[in-house]
PDB file of C-alpha atoms in Angstrom:
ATOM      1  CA  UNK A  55       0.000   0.000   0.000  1.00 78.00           C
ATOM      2  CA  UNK A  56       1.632   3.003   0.924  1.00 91.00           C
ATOM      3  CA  UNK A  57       3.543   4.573   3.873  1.00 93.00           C
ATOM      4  CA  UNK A  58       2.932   7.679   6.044  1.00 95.00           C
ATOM      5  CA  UNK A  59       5.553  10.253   6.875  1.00 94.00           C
ATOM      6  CA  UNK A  60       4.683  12.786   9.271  1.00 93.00           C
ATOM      7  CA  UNK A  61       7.072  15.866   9.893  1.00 92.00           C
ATOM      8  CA  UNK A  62       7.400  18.763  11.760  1.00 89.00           C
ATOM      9  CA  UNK A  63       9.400  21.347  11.176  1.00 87.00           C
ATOM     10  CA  UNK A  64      11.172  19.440   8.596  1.00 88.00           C
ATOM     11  CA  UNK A  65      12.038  16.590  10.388  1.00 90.00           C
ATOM     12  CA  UNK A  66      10.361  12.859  10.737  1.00 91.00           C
ATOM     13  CA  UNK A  67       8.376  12.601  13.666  1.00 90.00           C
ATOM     14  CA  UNK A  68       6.377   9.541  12.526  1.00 90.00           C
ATOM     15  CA  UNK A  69       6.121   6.940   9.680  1.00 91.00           C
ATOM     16  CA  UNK A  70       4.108   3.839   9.161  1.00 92.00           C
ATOM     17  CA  UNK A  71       3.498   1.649   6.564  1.00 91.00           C
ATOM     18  CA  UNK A  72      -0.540   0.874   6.052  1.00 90.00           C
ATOM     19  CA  UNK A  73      -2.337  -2.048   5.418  1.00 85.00           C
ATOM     20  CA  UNK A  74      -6.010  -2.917   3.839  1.00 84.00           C
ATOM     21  CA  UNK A  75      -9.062  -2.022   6.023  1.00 87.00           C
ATOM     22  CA  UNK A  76      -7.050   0.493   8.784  1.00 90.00           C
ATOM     23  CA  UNK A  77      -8.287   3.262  10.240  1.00 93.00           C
ATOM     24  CA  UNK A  78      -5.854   6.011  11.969  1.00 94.00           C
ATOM     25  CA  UNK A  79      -7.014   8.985  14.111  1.00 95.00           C
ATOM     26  CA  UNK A  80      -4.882  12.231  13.978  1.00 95.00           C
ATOM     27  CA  UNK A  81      -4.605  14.659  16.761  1.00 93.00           C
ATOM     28  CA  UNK A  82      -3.187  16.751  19.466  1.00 91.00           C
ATOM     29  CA  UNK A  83      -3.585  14.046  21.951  1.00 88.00           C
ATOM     30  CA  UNK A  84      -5.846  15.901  24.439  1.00 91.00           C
ATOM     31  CA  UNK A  85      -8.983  14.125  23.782  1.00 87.00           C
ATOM     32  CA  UNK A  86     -10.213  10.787  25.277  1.00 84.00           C
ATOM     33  CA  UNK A  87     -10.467   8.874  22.693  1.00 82.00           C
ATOM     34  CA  UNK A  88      -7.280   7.137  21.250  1.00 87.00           C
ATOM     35  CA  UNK A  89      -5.629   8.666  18.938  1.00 92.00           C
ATOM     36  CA  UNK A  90      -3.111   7.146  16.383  1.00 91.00           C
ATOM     37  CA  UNK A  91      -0.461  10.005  15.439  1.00 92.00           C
ATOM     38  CA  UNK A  92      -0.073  12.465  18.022  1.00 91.00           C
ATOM     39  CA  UNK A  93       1.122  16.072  16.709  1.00 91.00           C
ATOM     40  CA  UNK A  94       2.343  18.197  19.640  1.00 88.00           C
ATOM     41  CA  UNK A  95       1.017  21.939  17.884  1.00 89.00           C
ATOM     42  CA  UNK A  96      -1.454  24.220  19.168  1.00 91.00           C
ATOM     43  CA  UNK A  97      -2.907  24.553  15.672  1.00 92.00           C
ATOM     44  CA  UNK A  98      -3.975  20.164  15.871  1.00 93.00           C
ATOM     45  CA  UNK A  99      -7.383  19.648  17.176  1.00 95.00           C
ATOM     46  CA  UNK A 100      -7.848  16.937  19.608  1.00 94.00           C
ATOM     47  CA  UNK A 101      -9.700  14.618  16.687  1.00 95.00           C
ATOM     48  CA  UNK A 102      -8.050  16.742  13.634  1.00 96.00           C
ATOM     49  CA  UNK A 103      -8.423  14.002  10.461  1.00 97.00           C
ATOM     50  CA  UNK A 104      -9.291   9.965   9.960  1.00 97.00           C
ATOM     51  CA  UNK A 105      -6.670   7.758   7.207  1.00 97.00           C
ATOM     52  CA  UNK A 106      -8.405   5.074   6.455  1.00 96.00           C
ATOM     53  CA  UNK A 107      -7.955   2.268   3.845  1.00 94.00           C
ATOM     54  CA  UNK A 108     -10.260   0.295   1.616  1.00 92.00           C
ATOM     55  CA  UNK A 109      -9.711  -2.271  -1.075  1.00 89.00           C
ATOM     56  CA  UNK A 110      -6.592  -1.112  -1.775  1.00 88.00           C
ATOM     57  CA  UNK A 111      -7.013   3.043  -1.263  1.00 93.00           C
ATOM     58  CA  UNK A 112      -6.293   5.500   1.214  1.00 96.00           C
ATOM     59  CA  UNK A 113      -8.382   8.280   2.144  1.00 97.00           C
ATOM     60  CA  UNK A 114      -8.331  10.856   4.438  1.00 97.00           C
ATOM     61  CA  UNK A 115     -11.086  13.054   6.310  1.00 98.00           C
ATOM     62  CA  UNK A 116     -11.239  15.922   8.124  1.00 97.00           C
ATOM     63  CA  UNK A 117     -13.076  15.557  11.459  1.00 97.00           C
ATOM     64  CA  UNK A 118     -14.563  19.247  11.976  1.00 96.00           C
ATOM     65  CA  UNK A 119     -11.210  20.139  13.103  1.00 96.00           C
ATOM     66  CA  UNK A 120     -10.954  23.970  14.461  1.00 95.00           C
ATOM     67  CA  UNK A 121      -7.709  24.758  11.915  1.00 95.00           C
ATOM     68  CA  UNK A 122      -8.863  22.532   8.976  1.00 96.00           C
ATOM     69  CA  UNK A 123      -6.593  19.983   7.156  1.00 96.00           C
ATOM     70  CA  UNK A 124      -5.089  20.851   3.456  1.00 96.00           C
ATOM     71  CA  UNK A 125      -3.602  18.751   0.602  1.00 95.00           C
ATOM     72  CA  UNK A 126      -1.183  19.496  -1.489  1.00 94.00           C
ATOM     73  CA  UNK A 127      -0.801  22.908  -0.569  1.00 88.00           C
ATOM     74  CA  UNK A 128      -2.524  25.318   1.833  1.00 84.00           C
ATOM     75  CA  UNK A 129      -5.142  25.989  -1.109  1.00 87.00           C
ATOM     76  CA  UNK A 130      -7.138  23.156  -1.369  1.00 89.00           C
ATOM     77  CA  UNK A 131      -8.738  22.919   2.281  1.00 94.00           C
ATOM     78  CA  UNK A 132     -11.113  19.780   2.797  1.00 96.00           C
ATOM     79  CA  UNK A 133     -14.637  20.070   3.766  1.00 97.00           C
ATOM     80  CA  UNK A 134     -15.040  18.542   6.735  1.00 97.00           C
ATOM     81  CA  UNK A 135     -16.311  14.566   7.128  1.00 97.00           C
ATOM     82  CA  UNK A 136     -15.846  14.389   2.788  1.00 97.00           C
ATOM     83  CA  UNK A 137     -13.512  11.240   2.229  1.00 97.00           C
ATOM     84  CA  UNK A 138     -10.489  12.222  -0.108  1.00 97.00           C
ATOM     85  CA  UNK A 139      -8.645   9.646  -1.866  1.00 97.00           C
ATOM     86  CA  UNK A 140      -4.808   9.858  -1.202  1.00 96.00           C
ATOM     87  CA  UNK A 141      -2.296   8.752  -3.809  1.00 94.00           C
ATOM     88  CA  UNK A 142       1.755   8.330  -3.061  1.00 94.00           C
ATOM     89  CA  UNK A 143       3.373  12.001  -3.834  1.00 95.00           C
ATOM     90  CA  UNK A 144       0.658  13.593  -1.838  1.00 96.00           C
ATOM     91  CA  UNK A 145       1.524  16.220   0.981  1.00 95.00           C
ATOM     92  CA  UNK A 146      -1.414  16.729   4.072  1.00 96.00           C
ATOM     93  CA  UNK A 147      -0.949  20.142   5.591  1.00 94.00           C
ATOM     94  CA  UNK A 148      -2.504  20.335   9.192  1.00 92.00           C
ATOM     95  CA  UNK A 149      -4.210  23.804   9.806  1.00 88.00           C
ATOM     96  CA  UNK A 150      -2.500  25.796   6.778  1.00 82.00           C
ATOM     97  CA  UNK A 151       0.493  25.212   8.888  1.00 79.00           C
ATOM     98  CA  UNK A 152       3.442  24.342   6.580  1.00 83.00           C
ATOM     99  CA  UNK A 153       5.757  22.887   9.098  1.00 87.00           C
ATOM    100  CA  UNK A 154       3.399  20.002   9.633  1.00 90.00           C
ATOM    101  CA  UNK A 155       3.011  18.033   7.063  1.00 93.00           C
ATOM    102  CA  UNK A 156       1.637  14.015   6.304  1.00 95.00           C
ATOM    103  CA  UNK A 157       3.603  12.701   2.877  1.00 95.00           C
ATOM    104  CA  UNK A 158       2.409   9.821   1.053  1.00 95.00           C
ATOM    105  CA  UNK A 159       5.072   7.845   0.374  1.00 94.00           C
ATOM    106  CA  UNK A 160       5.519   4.398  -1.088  1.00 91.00           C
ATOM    107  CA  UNK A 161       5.632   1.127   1.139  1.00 86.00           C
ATOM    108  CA  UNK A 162       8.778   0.407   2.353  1.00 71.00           C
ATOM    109  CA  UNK A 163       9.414  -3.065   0.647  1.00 59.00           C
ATOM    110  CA  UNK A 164      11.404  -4.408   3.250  1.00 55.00           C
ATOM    111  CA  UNK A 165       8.284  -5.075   5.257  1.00 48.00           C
ATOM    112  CA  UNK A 166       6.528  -8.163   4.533  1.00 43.00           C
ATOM    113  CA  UNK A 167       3.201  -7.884   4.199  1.00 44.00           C
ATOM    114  CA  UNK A 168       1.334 -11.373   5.935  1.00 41.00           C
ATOM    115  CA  UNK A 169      -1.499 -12.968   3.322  1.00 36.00           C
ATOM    116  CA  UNK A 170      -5.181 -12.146   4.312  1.00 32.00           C
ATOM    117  CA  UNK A 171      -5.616 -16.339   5.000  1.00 32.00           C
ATOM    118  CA  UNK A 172      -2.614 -15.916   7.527  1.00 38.00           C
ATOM    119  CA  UNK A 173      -4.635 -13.276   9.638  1.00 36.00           C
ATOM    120  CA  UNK A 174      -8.294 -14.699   9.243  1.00 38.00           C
ATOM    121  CA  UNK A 175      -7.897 -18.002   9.715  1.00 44.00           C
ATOM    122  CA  UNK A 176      -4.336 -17.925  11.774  1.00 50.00           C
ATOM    123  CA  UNK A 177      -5.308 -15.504  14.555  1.00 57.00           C
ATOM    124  CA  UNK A 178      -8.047 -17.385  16.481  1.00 61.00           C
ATOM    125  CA  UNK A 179      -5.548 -20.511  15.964  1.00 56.00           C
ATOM    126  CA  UNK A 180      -2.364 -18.917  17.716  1.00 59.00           C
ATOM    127  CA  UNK A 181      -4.866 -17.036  20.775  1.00 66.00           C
ATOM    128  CA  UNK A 182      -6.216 -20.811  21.568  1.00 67.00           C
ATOM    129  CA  UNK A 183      -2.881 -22.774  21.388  1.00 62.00           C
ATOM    130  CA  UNK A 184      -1.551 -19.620  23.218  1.00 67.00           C
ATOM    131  CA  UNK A 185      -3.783 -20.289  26.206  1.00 70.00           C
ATOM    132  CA  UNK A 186      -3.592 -23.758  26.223  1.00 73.00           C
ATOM    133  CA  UNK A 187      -0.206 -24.029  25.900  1.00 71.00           C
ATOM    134  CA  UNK A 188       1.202 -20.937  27.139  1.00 74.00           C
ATOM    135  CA  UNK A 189       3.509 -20.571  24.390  1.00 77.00           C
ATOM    136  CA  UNK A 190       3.599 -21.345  20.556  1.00 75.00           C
ATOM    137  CA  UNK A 191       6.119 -22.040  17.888  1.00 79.00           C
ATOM    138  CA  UNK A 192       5.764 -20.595  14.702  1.00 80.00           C
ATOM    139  CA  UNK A 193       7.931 -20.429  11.577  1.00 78.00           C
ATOM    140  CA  UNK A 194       7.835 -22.676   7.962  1.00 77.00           C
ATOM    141  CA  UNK A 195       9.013 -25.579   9.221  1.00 83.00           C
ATOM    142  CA  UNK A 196       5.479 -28.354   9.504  1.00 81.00           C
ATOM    143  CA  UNK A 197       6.317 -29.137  13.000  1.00 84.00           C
ATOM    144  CA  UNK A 198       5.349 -25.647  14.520  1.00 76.00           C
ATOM    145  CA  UNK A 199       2.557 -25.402  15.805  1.00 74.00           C
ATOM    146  CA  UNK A 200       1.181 -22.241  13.491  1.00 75.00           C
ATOM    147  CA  UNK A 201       3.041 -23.703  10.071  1.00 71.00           C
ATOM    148  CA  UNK A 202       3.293 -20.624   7.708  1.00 74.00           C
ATOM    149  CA  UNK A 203       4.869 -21.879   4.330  1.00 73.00           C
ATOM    150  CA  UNK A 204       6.504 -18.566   2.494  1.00 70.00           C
ATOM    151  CA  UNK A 205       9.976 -18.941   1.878  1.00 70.00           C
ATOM    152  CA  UNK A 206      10.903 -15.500   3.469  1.00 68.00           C
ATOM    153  CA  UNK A 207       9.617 -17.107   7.402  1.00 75.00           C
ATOM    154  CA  UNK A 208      12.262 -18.986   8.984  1.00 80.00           C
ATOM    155  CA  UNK A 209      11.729 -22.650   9.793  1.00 80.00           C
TER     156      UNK A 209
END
């Protein structure tokens, strides 16, 4: 998919690579709920924008913040709760200011991203052999007791 780079003041203060059907809150951290990417600015509301992803896109929506939330430029300001679709190259500006900024970059290929029939049918696996047996092999090798055959997982 794709990977986000958050900076301040031109320097990283957050990255992370999404994956199908996420959802990320962005804020000042102030408010109760959780929030995902915490920006330390007076100009962030305490729920400023939602990423999301579906089948394969990334989106972003601005949740009535106070300062609004701008992309590609401090031009083009959302209106607040419309989905936008996201594409790699794109810059998110957080309330017109410039020294916070969300790039869209591409996935870092170094991390592996597990298959969909790993997760589904894999999780519920691991928790009960977890409980029962209070620890749990995995790896490629048949003998584990969560057997993953890719070539890049060690036996």
């Amino acid at each position: 998919m794709a990977k986000l780079v958050f900076f301040q003041n031109g320097a990283v203060i957050n990255q992370h690579n999404v994956r199908d059907a996420e959802a990320y809150i962005v804020g000042n951290g102030k408010a109760p709920e959780t929030v995902d990417f915490i920006i330390d600015s007076p100009h962030i509301s305490k729920i400023h924008a939602r990423i999301e992803t579906k089948d394969g896109k990334l989106f972003i929506t601005d949740l009535k913040s106070t300062n609004g939330t701008y992309l590609n430029g401090i031009d083009k300001k959302l209106t607040p709760e419309k989905q936008y679709e996201l594409s790699v190259g794109d810059a998110v500006y957080f309330a017109k200011d410039i020294t916070i900024k969300l790039a869209i970059e591409k996935a870092d290929d170094s991390e592996i991203q597990p298959s969909k029939t790993i997760i589904s049918s894999g999780t519920e696996k691991f928790i009960t052999l977890l409980e029962k047996k209070g620890s749990v092999s995995i790896g490629r090798d048949e003998s584990n007791d969560i057997h993953i055959p890719e070539t890049y997982i060690s036996r």
